[in-house]
Short mmCIF file of C-alpha atoms in Angstrom, two decimals:
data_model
loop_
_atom_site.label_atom_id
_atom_site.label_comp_id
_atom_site.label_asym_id
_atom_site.label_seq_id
_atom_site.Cartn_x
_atom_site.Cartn_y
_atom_site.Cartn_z
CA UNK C 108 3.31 15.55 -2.25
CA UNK C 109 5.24 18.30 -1.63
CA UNK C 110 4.74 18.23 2.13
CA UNK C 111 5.40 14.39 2.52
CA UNK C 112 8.42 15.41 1.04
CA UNK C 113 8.91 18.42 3.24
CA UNK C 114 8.28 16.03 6.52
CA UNK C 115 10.84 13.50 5.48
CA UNK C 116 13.51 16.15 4.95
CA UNK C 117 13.10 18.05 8.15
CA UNK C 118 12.12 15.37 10.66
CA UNK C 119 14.41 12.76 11.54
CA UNK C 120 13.97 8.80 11.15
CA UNK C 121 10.61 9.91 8.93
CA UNK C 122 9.91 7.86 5.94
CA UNK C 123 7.45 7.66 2.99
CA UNK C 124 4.63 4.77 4.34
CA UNK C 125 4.38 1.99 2.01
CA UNK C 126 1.80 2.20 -0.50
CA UNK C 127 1.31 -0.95 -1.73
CA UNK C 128 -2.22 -2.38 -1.01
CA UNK C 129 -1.20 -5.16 0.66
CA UNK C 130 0.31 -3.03 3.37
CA UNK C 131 -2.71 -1.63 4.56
CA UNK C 132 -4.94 -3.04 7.09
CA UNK C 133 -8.39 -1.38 6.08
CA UNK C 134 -7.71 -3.09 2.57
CA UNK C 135 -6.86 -6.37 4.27
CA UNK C 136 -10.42 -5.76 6.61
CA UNK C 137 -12.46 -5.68 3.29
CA UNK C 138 -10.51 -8.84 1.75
CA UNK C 139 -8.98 -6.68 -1.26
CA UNK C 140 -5.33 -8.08 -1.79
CA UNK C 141 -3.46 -7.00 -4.62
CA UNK C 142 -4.44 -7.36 -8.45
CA UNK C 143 -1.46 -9.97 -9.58
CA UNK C 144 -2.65 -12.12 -6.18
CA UNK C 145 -6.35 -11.69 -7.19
CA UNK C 146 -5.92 -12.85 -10.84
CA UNK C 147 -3.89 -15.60 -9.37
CA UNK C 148 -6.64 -16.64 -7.88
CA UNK C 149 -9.30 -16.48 -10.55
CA UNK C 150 -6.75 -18.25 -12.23
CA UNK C 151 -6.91 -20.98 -9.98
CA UNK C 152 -10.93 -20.93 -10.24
#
């Protein structure tokens, strides 16, 4: 953590990436979406 933190400080127009699942494209390749979308739905089920 400490070096993502060191990267944004020191280089310029560097960010944190987004962590959120839904963000990712290997996640979206296996058809895993976030949990409030998947109990949505289930719910639906």
């Amino acid at each position: 953590m400490i070096f993502f933190c060191i990267k944004v400080i020191i280089k310029p127009g560097s960010s944190f990436s987004s962590q959120h699942i839904e963000d990712s494209q290997a996640m979206k390749d296996r058809g895993i979406h976030c949990v409030l979308h998947q109990d949505k739905e289930a719910r639906k089920k």
